[in-house]
Coordinates of C-alpha atoms in Angstrom, one line a residue:
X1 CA 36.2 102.6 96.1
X2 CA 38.6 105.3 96.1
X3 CA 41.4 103.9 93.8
X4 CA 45.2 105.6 92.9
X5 CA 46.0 104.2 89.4
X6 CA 49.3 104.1 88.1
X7 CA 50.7 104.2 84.3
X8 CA 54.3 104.3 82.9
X9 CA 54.2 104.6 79.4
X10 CA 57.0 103.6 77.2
X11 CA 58.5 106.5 77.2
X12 CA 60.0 105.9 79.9
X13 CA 59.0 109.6 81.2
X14 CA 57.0 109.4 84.1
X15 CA 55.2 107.6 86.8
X16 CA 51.8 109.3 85.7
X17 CA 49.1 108.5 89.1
X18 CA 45.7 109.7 89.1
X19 CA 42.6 109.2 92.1
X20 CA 39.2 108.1 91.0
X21 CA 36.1 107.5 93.3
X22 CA 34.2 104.4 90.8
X23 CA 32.5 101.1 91.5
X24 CA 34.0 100.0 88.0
X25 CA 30.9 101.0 86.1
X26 CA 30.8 104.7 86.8
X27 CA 32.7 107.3 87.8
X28 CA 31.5 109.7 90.9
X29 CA 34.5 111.6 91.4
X30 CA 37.7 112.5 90.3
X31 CA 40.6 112.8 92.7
X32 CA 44.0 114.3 92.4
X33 CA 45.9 113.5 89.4
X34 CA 49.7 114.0 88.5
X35 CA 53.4 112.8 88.1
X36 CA 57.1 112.3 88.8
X37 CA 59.7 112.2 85.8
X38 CA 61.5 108.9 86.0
X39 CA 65.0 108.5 88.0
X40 CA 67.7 107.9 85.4
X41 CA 68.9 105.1 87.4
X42 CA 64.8 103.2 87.0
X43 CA 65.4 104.4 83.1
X44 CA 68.4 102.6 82.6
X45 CA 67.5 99.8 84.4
X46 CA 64.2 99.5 82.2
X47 CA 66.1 100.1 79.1
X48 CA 68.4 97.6 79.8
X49 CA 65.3 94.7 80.3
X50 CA 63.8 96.2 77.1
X51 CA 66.9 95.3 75.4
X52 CA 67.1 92.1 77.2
X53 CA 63.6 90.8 76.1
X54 CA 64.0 91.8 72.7
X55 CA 66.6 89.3 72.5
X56 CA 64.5 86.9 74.7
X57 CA 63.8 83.1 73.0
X58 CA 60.7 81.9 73.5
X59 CA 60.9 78.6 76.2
X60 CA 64.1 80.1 77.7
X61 CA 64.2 81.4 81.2
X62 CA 63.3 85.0 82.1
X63 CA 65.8 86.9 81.9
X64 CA 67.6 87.8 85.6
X65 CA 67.2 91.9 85.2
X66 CA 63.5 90.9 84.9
X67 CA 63.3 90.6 88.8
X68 CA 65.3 93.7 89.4
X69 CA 63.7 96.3 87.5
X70 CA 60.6 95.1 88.4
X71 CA 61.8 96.0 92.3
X72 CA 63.0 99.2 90.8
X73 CA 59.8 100.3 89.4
X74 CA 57.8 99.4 92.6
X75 CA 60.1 101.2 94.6
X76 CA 60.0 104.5 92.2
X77 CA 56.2 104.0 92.1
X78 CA 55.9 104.1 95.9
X79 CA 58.0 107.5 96.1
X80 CA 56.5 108.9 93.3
X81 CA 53.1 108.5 95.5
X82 CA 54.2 109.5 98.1
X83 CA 54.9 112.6 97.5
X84 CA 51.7 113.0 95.3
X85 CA 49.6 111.6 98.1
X86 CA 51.2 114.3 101.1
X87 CA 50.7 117.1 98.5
X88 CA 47.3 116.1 97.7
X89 CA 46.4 115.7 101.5
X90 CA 45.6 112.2 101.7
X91 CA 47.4 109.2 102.5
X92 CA 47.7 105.5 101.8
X93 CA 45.2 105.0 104.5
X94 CA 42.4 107.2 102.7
X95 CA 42.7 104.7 99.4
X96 CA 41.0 101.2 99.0
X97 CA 43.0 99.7 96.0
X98 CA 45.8 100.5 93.5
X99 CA 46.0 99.6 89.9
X100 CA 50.1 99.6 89.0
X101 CA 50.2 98.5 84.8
X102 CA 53.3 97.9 85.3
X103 CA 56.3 98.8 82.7
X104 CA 56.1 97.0 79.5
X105 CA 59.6 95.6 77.8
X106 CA 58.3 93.3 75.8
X107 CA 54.7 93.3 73.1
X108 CA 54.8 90.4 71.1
X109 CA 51.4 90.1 69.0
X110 CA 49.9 86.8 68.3
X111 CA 51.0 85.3 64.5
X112 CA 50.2 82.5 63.2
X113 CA 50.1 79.4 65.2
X114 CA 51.6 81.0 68.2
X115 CA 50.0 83.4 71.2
X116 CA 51.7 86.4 72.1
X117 CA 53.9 87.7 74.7
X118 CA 53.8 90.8 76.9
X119 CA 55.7 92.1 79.9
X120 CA 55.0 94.8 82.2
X121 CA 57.3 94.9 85.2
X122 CA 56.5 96.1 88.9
X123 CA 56.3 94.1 91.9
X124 CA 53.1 94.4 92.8
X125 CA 53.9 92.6 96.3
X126 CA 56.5 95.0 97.2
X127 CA 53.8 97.7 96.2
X128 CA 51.5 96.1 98.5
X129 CA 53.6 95.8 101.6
X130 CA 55.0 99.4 101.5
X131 CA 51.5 100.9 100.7
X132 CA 49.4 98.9 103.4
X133 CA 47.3 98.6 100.2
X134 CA 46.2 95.8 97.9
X135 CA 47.0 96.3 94.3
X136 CA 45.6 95.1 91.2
X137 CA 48.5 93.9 88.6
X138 CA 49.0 91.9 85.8
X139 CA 46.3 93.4 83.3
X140 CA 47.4 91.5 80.3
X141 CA 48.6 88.7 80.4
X142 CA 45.5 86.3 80.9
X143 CA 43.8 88.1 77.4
X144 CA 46.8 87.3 75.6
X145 CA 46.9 83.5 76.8
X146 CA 43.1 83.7 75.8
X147 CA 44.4 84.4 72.0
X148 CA 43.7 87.9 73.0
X149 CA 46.3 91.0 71.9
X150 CA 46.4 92.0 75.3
X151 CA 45.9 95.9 73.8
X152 CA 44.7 98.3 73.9
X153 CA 42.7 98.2 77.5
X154 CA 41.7 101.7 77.9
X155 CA 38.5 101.8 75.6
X156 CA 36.1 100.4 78.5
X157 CA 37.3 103.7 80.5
X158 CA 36.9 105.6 77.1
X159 CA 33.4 104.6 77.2
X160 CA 33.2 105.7 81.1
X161 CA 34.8 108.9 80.7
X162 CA 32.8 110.1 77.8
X163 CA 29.1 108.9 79.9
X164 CA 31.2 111.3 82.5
X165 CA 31.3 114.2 80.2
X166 CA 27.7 114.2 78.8
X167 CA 28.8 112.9 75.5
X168 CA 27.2 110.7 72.7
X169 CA 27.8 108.5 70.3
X170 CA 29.2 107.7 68.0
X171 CA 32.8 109.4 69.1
X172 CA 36.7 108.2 68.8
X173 CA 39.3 108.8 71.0
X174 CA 42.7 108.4 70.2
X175 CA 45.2 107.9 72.2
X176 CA 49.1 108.9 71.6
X177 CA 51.5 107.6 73.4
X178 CA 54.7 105.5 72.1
X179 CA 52.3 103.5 69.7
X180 CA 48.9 105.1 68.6
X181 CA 45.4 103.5 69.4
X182 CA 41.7 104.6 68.7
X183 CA 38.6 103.5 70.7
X184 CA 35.0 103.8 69.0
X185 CA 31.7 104.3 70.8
X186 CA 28.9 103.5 67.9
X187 CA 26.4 103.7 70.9
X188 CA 25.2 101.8 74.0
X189 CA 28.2 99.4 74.6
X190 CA 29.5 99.1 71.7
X191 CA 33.1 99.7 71.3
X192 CA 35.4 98.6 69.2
X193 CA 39.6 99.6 69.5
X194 CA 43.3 98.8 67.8
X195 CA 46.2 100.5 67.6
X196 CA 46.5 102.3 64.5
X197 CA 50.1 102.1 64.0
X198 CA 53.0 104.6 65.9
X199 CA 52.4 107.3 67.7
X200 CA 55.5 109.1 69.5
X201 CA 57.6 106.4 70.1
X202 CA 59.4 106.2 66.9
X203 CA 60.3 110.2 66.7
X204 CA 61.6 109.8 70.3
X205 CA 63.8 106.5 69.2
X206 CA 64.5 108.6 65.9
X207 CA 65.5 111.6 68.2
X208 CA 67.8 109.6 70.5
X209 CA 69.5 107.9 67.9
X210 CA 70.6 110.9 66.6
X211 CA 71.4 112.2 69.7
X212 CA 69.0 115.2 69.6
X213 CA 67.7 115.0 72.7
X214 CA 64.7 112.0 74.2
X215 CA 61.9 113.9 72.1
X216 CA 61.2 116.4 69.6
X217 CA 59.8 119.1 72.2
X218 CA 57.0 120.8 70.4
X219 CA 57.4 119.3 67.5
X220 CA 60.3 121.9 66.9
X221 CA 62.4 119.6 64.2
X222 CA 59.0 118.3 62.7
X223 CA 58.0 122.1 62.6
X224 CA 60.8 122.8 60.1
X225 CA 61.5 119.6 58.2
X226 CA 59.8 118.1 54.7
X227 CA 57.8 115.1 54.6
X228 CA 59.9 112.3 52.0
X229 CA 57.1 110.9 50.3
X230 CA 59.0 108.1 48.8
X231 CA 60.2 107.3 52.2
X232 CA 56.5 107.7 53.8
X233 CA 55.0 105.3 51.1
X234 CA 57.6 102.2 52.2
X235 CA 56.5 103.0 55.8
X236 CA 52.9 102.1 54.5
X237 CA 53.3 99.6 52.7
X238 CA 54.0 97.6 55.9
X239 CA 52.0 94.3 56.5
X240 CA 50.2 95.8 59.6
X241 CA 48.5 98.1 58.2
X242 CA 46.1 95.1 55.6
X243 CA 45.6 93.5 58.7
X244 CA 41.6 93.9 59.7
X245 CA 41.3 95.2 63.7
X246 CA 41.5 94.2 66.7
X247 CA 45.1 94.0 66.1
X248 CA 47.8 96.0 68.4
X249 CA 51.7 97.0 67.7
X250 CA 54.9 97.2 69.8
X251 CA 56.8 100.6 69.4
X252 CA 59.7 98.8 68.2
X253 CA 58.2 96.8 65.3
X254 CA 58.7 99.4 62.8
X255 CA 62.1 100.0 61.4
X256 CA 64.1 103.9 61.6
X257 CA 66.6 102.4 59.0
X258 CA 64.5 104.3 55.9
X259 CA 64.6 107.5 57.9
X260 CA 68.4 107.0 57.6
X261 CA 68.9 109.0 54.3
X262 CA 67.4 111.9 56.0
X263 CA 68.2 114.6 57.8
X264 CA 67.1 114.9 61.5
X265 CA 64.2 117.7 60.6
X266 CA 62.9 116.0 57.6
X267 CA 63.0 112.4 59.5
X268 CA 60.9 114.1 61.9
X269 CA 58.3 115.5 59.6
X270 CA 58.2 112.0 57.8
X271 CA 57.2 110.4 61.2
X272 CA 54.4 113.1 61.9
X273 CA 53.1 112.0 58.4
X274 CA 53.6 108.3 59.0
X275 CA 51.3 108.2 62.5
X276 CA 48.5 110.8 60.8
X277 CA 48.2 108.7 57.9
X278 CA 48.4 105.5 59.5
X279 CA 45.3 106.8 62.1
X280 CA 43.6 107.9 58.5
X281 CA 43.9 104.6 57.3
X282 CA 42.8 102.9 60.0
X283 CA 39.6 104.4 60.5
X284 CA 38.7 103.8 56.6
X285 CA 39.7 100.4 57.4
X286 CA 36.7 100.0 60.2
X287 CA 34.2 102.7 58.2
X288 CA 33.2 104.4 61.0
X289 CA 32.6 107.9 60.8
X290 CA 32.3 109.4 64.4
X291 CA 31.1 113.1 65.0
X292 CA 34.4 114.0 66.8
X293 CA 37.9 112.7 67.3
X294 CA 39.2 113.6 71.1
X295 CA 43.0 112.9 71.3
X296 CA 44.7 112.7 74.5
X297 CA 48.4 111.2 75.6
X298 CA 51.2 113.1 74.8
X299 CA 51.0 113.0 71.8
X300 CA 48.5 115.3 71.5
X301 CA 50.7 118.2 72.9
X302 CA 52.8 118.3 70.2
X303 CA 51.3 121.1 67.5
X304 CA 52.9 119.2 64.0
X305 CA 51.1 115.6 65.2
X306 CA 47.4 117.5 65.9
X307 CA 48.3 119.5 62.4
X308 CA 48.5 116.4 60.3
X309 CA 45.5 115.1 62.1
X310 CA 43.2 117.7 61.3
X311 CA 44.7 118.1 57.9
X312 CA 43.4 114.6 57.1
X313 CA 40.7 113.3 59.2
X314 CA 36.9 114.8 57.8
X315 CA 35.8 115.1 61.5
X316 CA 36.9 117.9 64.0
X317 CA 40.0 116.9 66.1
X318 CA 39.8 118.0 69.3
X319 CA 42.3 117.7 72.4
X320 CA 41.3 116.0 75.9
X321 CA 41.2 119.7 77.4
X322 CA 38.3 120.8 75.4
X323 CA 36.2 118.7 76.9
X324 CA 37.6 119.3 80.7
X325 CA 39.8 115.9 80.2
X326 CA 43.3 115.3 82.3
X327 CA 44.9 114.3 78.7
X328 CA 48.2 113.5 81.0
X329 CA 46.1 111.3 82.9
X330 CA 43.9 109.2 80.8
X331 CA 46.1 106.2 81.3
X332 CA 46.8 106.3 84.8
X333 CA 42.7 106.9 85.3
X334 CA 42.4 103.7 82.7
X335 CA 44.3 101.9 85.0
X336 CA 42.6 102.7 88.2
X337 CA 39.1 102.3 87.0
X338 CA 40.6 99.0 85.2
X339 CA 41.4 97.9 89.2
X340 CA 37.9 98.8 90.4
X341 CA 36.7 96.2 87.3
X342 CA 39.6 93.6 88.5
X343 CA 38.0 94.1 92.1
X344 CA 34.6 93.6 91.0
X345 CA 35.0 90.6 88.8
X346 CA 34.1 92.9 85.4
X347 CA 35.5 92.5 82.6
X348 CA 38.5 94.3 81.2
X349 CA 38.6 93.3 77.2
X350 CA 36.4 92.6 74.6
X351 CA 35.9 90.5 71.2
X352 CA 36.3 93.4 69.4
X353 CA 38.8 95.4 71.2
X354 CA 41.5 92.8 71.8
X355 CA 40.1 89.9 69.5
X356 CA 39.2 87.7 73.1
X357 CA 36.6 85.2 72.1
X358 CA 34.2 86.5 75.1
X359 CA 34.3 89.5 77.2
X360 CA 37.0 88.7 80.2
X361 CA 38.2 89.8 83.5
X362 CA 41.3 90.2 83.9
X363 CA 44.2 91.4 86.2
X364 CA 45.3 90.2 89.5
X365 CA 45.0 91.5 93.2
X366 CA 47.8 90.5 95.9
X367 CA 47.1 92.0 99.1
X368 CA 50.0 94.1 101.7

């Protein structure tokens, strides 16, 4: 199947979109890949139902804005492709499926005694009918009613991008996008994943707060700023982090209020410190010691964040470019091969990547 797969992370940057040519096993070609910064009017919209189901009771209705950003974000993901699709020389009619993840408001983990919650929105009928094109939705949601995390989903394509590239086990790859997350091939299929705490998300929220701009570009106010270890060490000692894996995060369960005290530059720094020592930790906690770590999101693009990686992980750190990755376009790929599994009946998460009790399929498919 030739399948366009879309991801918008919680950035709320871009509608990322990337080709891929799989059966849901393999991969035999890889089409076009790119994307088109959000409209501030789909950002608002999207912040405003992130605010909205933070504030969200359980066993109360969905919230009305639900329904309208989810329009919004199909209609920005259908001119977003389109002008991909012309500038790429294809068109809706060359493509068999689409894999739209949808924009997640709302991660809610599973505690004790309850399941969790997540909500990505896009209407994936809307999709459909503009597109001429079925599409494959709703990734999530059935591995979290399972007792599942519902994240992270991307290690199975880990796993099929690395048998891509040539590679061997055992290998990590991390991804960093608003939270952090790391998939481990030990060999055959075994893999194993969690998030392993923030990743850029709470330097952007840091950044807006302050009114600094939506990021720390380069790591420019990192670059210049002092880590607080006093600060650093509260950040730790969060619960999260004793918890054994699988086990995934939200990018707004972690407090800014002890970056307060500190200037912009040195809040920044701390935050670099935080996600490098939290990826440290995490991969003591599983005692895995793979030959290479390959980093890809956006994180990886900012110098200070690959810095602290290498400067405390024993293994080399190496960017999705060196090994001819789209590091921009991991996601997006994810979610398109993830479409071609949904297609096929495959399964999308694991016992030891979400915490499902068996491997299951997940995802929907509603047709133009």
């Amino acid at each position: 199947m030739r399948v366009l797969g879309f991801m918008t992370g919680t950035s709320l940057d871009a509608v990322d979109m990337a080709v891929l040519e799989t059966d849901g096993e393999t991969i035999s070609a890889f089409g076009p890949a790119g994307e088109r910064k959000l409209t501030d009017a789909t950002r608002d919209i999207m912040l405003a139902a992130t605010k909205e189901a933070l504030a969200w009771p359980r066993g109360a209705a969905e919230p009305a804005i639900f329904a309208e950003a989810a329009r919004a974000g199909a209609e920005e993901h259908f001119a977003a492709a389109e002008e991909f699709l012309a500038a790429n020389g294809l068109a809706w009619a060359d493509l068999d499926l689409i894999g739209m993840h949808g924009q997640t408001v709302l991660h809610e983990r599973p505690q004790a005694g309850r399941v969790g919650r997540t909500v990505q929105l896009g209407d994936a009928g809307l999709l459909a009918r503009k597109a001429g094109v079925p599409v494959a939705y709703d990734f999530r949601t059935a591995d979290v009613a399972a007792g599942g995390e519902g994240a992270p989903l991307a290690p199975i394509y880990h796993l099929a991008r690395a048998r891509a590239s040539g590679l061997s086990a055992p290998l990590a790859v991390l991804n960093i996008g608003g939270v952090a997350n790391v998939t481990f091939w030990s060999g055959g299929e075994d893999i194993a994943a969690f998030d392993t705490g923030p990743g850029n998300g709470m330097i952007d929220l840091m950044v807006q707060a302050r009114g600094a701009g939506r990021f720390d570009d380069g790591g420019k106010y990192a670059s210049v700023g002092r880590v607080d270890d006093g600060v650093l060490a509260g950040l730790l000692g969060h619960p999260y982090f004793r918890e054994p894996p699988p086990k995934s995060l939200d990018r707004y369960d972690f407090s800014l209020e002890p970056l307060d005290p500190l200037e912009l530059e040195d809040a920044a720094a701390t935050l670099v410190a935080f996600m490098a020592e939290a990826v440290k930790a995490g991969f003591e906690m599983i005692g895995q010691a793979p030959t290479e770590v390959i980093v890809t999101g956006g994180g990886r693009r900012n110098p200070e964040i690959m810095k602290a990686l290498r400067s405390r992980l024993p293994m080399p750190v190496k960017s999705a470019e060196d090994h001819g990755w789209r590091g921009d376009s991991i996601e997006a790929e994810a979610f398109a091969y993830l479409a071609a599994r949904t297609a096929q009946g495959l399964p999308i998460s694991f016992p030891k990547t979400t915490g499902v009790p068996k491997p299951m399929t997940g995802g929907k498919i509603v047709q133009p």
